[in-house]
């Protein structure tokens, strides 16, 4: 029981702390409410969404500002040739809150899926479409994400704070949550466990997503 109290206190403290990093337009910065980054804003909004879903108190007004910022970004973002990490994450966070433009998601999967540079970005599009009920496109996007995981160069510099292991753990989480491409869960678990075991140092994102994704994937595999 005391452990549960400690966990709740830590999460409540984290919620309060991230809101201190939010600017007036709804974006979040790393060191304070300035230089808001769209991928980071999506990441924080995802955290806040999951906290709300788990029953934690999240102030509605600043939370709405974060969603508005993501929606404005998606609505006015310029076209791109390669990248799209922040855009995909914004669409996923919006979909989880019932605010994603399904037309934008379908357009990206139909015409620009290969332009999204990471497996995580493609998997986020897949999970968003699954939440909106478009299973054929969700399956197509997830298949592309899984193929890209096999090709990704771990040495590449990343703009989204990520690594191959982080992406693998995040994709595993999205597959487990959405049920898209569920038959690949055992293989993903095995690949991720081997890659994680080879690392001498792991980031906080790798640790968190490995714990969450692995637990959910094992439950979904057992239920199959």
Tab-separated table of C-alpha atoms in Angstrom:
chain	number	residue	atom	x	y	z
A	1	UNK	CA	0.000	0.000	0.000
A	2	UNK	CA	2.799	2.440	0.887
A	3	UNK	CA	4.397	1.753	-2.498
A	4	UNK	CA	1.138	2.699	-4.258
A	5	UNK	CA	1.024	5.943	-2.276
A	6	UNK	CA	4.602	6.729	-3.248
A	7	UNK	CA	3.912	6.046	-6.934
A	8	UNK	CA	0.830	8.256	-6.897
A	9	UNK	CA	2.765	11.051	-5.203
A	10	UNK	CA	5.539	10.819	-7.800
A	11	UNK	CA	3.103	10.953	-10.712
A	12	UNK	CA	1.166	13.841	-9.164
A	13	UNK	CA	4.474	15.662	-8.759
A	14	UNK	CA	5.450	14.932	-12.359
A	15	UNK	CA	2.127	16.299	-13.634
A	16	UNK	CA	2.598	19.517	-11.678
A	17	UNK	CA	6.207	19.829	-12.823
A	18	UNK	CA	5.526	19.450	-16.562
A	19	UNK	CA	2.828	22.117	-16.421
A	20	UNK	CA	5.496	24.480	-15.117
A	21	UNK	CA	7.284	23.924	-18.443
A	22	UNK	CA	4.285	24.930	-20.574
A	23	UNK	CA	4.172	28.239	-22.430
A	24	UNK	CA	1.084	30.360	-23.094
A	25	UNK	CA	0.538	28.718	-26.500
A	26	UNK	CA	0.364	25.249	-24.938
A	27	UNK	CA	3.800	23.927	-25.952
A	28	UNK	CA	6.293	22.377	-23.534
A	29	UNK	CA	10.027	23.124	-23.282
A	30	UNK	CA	12.831	21.053	-21.803
A	31	UNK	CA	14.178	23.569	-19.308
A	32	UNK	CA	11.213	25.894	-19.020
A	33	UNK	CA	8.248	27.463	-20.851
A	34	UNK	CA	10.271	28.500	-23.903
A	35	UNK	CA	11.510	26.975	-27.149
A	36	UNK	CA	8.574	24.570	-27.252
A	37	UNK	CA	9.292	21.464	-29.305
A	38	UNK	CA	6.405	19.701	-31.079
A	39	UNK	CA	7.710	16.177	-30.459
A	40	UNK	CA	8.282	16.972	-26.796
A	41	UNK	CA	4.855	18.608	-26.562
A	42	UNK	CA	3.304	15.464	-28.028
A	43	UNK	CA	5.293	13.303	-25.599
A	44	UNK	CA	4.134	15.315	-22.580
A	45	UNK	CA	0.546	15.368	-23.853
A	46	UNK	CA	0.699	11.583	-24.233
A	47	UNK	CA	1.926	11.278	-20.632
A	48	UNK	CA	-0.856	13.573	-19.380
A	49	UNK	CA	-3.456	11.657	-21.401
A	50	UNK	CA	-2.366	8.349	-19.918
A	51	UNK	CA	-2.346	9.879	-16.435
A	52	UNK	CA	-5.933	11.095	-16.933
A	53	UNK	CA	-6.990	7.674	-18.185
A	54	UNK	CA	-5.445	6.123	-15.060
A	55	UNK	CA	-7.488	8.404	-12.802
A	56	UNK	CA	-4.917	11.071	-11.928
A	57	UNK	CA	-5.974	14.699	-11.615
A	58	UNK	CA	-4.865	16.709	-14.655
A	59	UNK	CA	-5.880	20.356	-14.876
A	60	UNK	CA	-8.217	20.657	-17.832
A	61	UNK	CA	-7.418	24.170	-19.044
A	62	UNK	CA	-3.651	23.714	-19.581
A	63	UNK	CA	-4.295	20.215	-20.908
A	64	UNK	CA	-6.693	21.654	-23.484
A	65	UNK	CA	-4.047	24.230	-24.435
A	66	UNK	CA	-1.611	21.396	-25.150
A	67	UNK	CA	-4.143	19.667	-27.387
A	68	UNK	CA	-4.930	22.951	-29.134
A	69	UNK	CA	-1.217	23.471	-29.809
A	70	UNK	CA	-0.932	20.029	-31.382
A	71	UNK	CA	-4.048	20.592	-33.454
A	72	UNK	CA	-2.788	23.952	-34.697
A	73	UNK	CA	0.547	22.417	-35.617
A	74	UNK	CA	-1.110	19.634	-37.619
A	75	UNK	CA	-3.452	22.078	-39.352
A	76	UNK	CA	-0.757	24.536	-40.454
A	77	UNK	CA	2.385	22.388	-40.766
A	78	UNK	CA	4.184	22.592	-44.074
A	79	UNK	CA	4.786	19.584	-46.274
A	80	UNK	CA	7.986	17.607	-45.739
A	81	UNK	CA	10.198	15.199	-47.638
A	82	UNK	CA	11.616	13.106	-44.787
A	83	UNK	CA	11.067	13.147	-41.034
A	84	UNK	CA	7.580	13.707	-39.632
A	85	UNK	CA	8.337	12.408	-36.127
A	86	UNK	CA	6.621	15.285	-34.334
A	87	UNK	CA	3.697	15.264	-36.761
A	88	UNK	CA	3.015	11.551	-36.275
A	89	UNK	CA	3.191	11.828	-32.488
A	90	UNK	CA	0.874	14.867	-32.505
A	91	UNK	CA	-1.684	12.958	-34.575
A	92	UNK	CA	-1.452	9.985	-32.214
A	93	UNK	CA	-1.952	12.124	-29.100
A	94	UNK	CA	-4.886	13.886	-30.742
A	95	UNK	CA	-6.447	10.557	-31.767
A	96	UNK	CA	-6.174	9.295	-28.196
A	97	UNK	CA	-8.222	12.331	-27.171
A	98	UNK	CA	-10.754	12.055	-30.009
A	99	UNK	CA	-9.442	15.126	-31.834
A	100	UNK	CA	-7.365	13.754	-34.728
A	101	UNK	CA	-8.324	14.737	-38.299
A	102	UNK	CA	-8.868	11.360	-39.951
A	103	UNK	CA	-8.447	12.895	-43.403
A	104	UNK	CA	-4.885	13.944	-42.551
A	105	UNK	CA	-4.051	10.487	-41.236
A	106	UNK	CA	-5.421	8.761	-44.333
A	107	UNK	CA	-3.542	11.165	-46.592
A	108	UNK	CA	-0.228	10.457	-44.876
A	109	UNK	CA	-0.647	6.692	-45.019
A	110	UNK	CA	-1.873	6.716	-48.618
A	111	UNK	CA	0.699	9.133	-50.058
A	112	UNK	CA	3.616	9.806	-47.662
A	113	UNK	CA	4.077	6.797	-45.405
A	114	UNK	CA	7.661	6.238	-46.552
A	115	UNK	CA	8.489	9.886	-45.752
A	116	UNK	CA	8.054	9.203	-42.019
A	117	UNK	CA	11.607	8.432	-41.005
A	118	UNK	CA	11.238	6.199	-37.940
A	119	UNK	CA	9.365	3.001	-37.059
A	120	UNK	CA	7.795	4.803	-34.112
A	121	UNK	CA	6.311	7.531	-36.318
A	122	UNK	CA	4.775	4.983	-38.672
A	123	UNK	CA	3.462	2.905	-35.749
A	124	UNK	CA	1.890	6.000	-34.195
A	125	UNK	CA	0.005	6.643	-37.441
A	126	UNK	CA	-1.125	3.020	-37.365
A	127	UNK	CA	-2.325	3.199	-33.758
A	128	UNK	CA	-4.135	6.500	-34.414
A	129	UNK	CA	-5.974	5.040	-37.405
A	130	UNK	CA	-6.859	1.941	-35.403
A	131	UNK	CA	-8.425	4.128	-32.698
A	132	UNK	CA	-10.462	5.841	-35.425
A	133	UNK	CA	-11.642	2.536	-36.878
A	134	UNK	CA	-9.622	2.433	-40.117
A	135	UNK	CA	-8.087	-1.012	-39.721
A	136	UNK	CA	-6.841	-1.550	-43.311
A	137	UNK	CA	-4.691	1.584	-43.225
A	138	UNK	CA	-3.646	0.851	-39.646
A	139	UNK	CA	-2.390	-2.582	-40.698
A	140	UNK	CA	-0.548	-1.096	-43.681
A	141	UNK	CA	1.192	1.526	-41.560
A	142	UNK	CA	2.153	-0.972	-38.853
A	143	UNK	CA	3.579	-3.368	-41.449
A	144	UNK	CA	5.762	-0.517	-42.743
A	145	UNK	CA	6.905	0.270	-39.189
A	146	UNK	CA	7.909	-3.333	-38.537
A	147	UNK	CA	9.816	-3.492	-41.814
A	148	UNK	CA	11.623	-0.246	-41.042
A	149	UNK	CA	12.630	-1.574	-37.616
A	150	UNK	CA	14.693	-4.243	-39.371
A	151	UNK	CA	16.446	-1.627	-41.522
A	152	UNK	CA	17.065	1.191	-39.034
A	153	UNK	CA	20.652	2.267	-38.382
A	154	UNK	CA	21.207	2.616	-34.625
A	155	UNK	CA	24.089	5.026	-35.267
A	156	UNK	CA	21.880	7.638	-36.923
A	157	UNK	CA	21.454	10.956	-35.137
A	158	UNK	CA	17.886	11.388	-33.941
A	159	UNK	CA	15.800	14.526	-33.597
A	160	UNK	CA	13.168	12.833	-31.436
A	161	UNK	CA	15.413	11.824	-28.502
A	162	UNK	CA	15.169	8.229	-29.666
A	163	UNK	CA	17.135	5.057	-30.295
A	164	UNK	CA	16.356	1.780	-31.985
A	165	UNK	CA	15.639	0.191	-28.612
A	166	UNK	CA	13.345	3.080	-27.611
A	167	UNK	CA	11.478	2.748	-30.896
A	168	UNK	CA	11.232	-1.013	-30.518
A	169	UNK	CA	9.787	-0.712	-27.024
A	170	UNK	CA	7.361	2.004	-28.124
A	171	UNK	CA	6.217	0.036	-31.177
A	172	UNK	CA	5.737	-2.996	-28.948
A	173	UNK	CA	3.539	-0.896	-26.654
A	174	UNK	CA	1.464	0.411	-29.569
A	175	UNK	CA	0.991	-3.088	-31.017
A	176	UNK	CA	-0.069	-4.413	-27.599
A	177	UNK	CA	-2.493	-1.537	-26.997
A	178	UNK	CA	-4.053	-1.386	-30.459
A	179	UNK	CA	-4.028	-5.057	-31.377
A	180	UNK	CA	-2.733	-4.146	-34.846
A	181	UNK	CA	-0.290	-6.831	-36.072
A	182	UNK	CA	-0.812	-8.728	-32.809
A	183	UNK	CA	0.693	-12.005	-34.155
A	184	UNK	CA	4.152	-10.376	-34.235
A	185	UNK	CA	4.178	-9.731	-30.472
A	186	UNK	CA	6.253	-12.788	-29.494
A	187	UNK	CA	8.911	-11.960	-32.125
A	188	UNK	CA	9.001	-8.322	-31.067
A	189	UNK	CA	9.396	-9.300	-27.426
A	190	UNK	CA	12.317	-11.566	-28.277
A	191	UNK	CA	14.065	-9.015	-30.499
A	192	UNK	CA	13.614	-6.239	-27.953
A	193	UNK	CA	14.836	-8.366	-25.038
A	194	UNK	CA	18.032	-9.253	-26.927
A	195	UNK	CA	18.686	-5.659	-28.006
A	196	UNK	CA	17.993	-4.323	-24.500
A	197	UNK	CA	20.332	-6.898	-22.969
A	198	UNK	CA	23.226	-5.778	-25.192
A	199	UNK	CA	23.111	-2.176	-24.009
A	200	UNK	CA	25.500	-1.043	-21.289
A	201	UNK	CA	23.491	2.142	-20.687
A	202	UNK	CA	19.790	2.773	-21.171
A	203	UNK	CA	17.907	6.059	-21.277
A	204	UNK	CA	14.853	6.809	-19.149
A	205	UNK	CA	12.614	6.479	-22.225
A	206	UNK	CA	14.100	3.062	-23.023
A	207	UNK	CA	13.616	1.893	-19.433
A	208	UNK	CA	10.036	3.144	-19.146
A	209	UNK	CA	8.845	1.898	-22.515
A	210	UNK	CA	10.576	-1.449	-22.120
A	211	UNK	CA	8.796	-1.996	-18.799
A	212	UNK	CA	5.364	-0.842	-20.015
A	213	UNK	CA	5.498	-2.331	-23.492
A	214	UNK	CA	6.945	-5.623	-22.372
A	215	UNK	CA	4.335	-6.144	-19.661
A	216	UNK	CA	1.432	-5.332	-21.976
A	217	UNK	CA	2.814	-7.420	-24.807
A	218	UNK	CA	3.238	-10.451	-22.560
A	219	UNK	CA	-0.369	-10.109	-21.375
A	220	UNK	CA	-1.670	-9.807	-24.954
A	221	UNK	CA	0.415	-12.817	-26.049
A	222	UNK	CA	-0.985	-14.905	-23.205
A	223	UNK	CA	-4.541	-13.876	-24.097
A	224	UNK	CA	-4.092	-14.867	-27.748
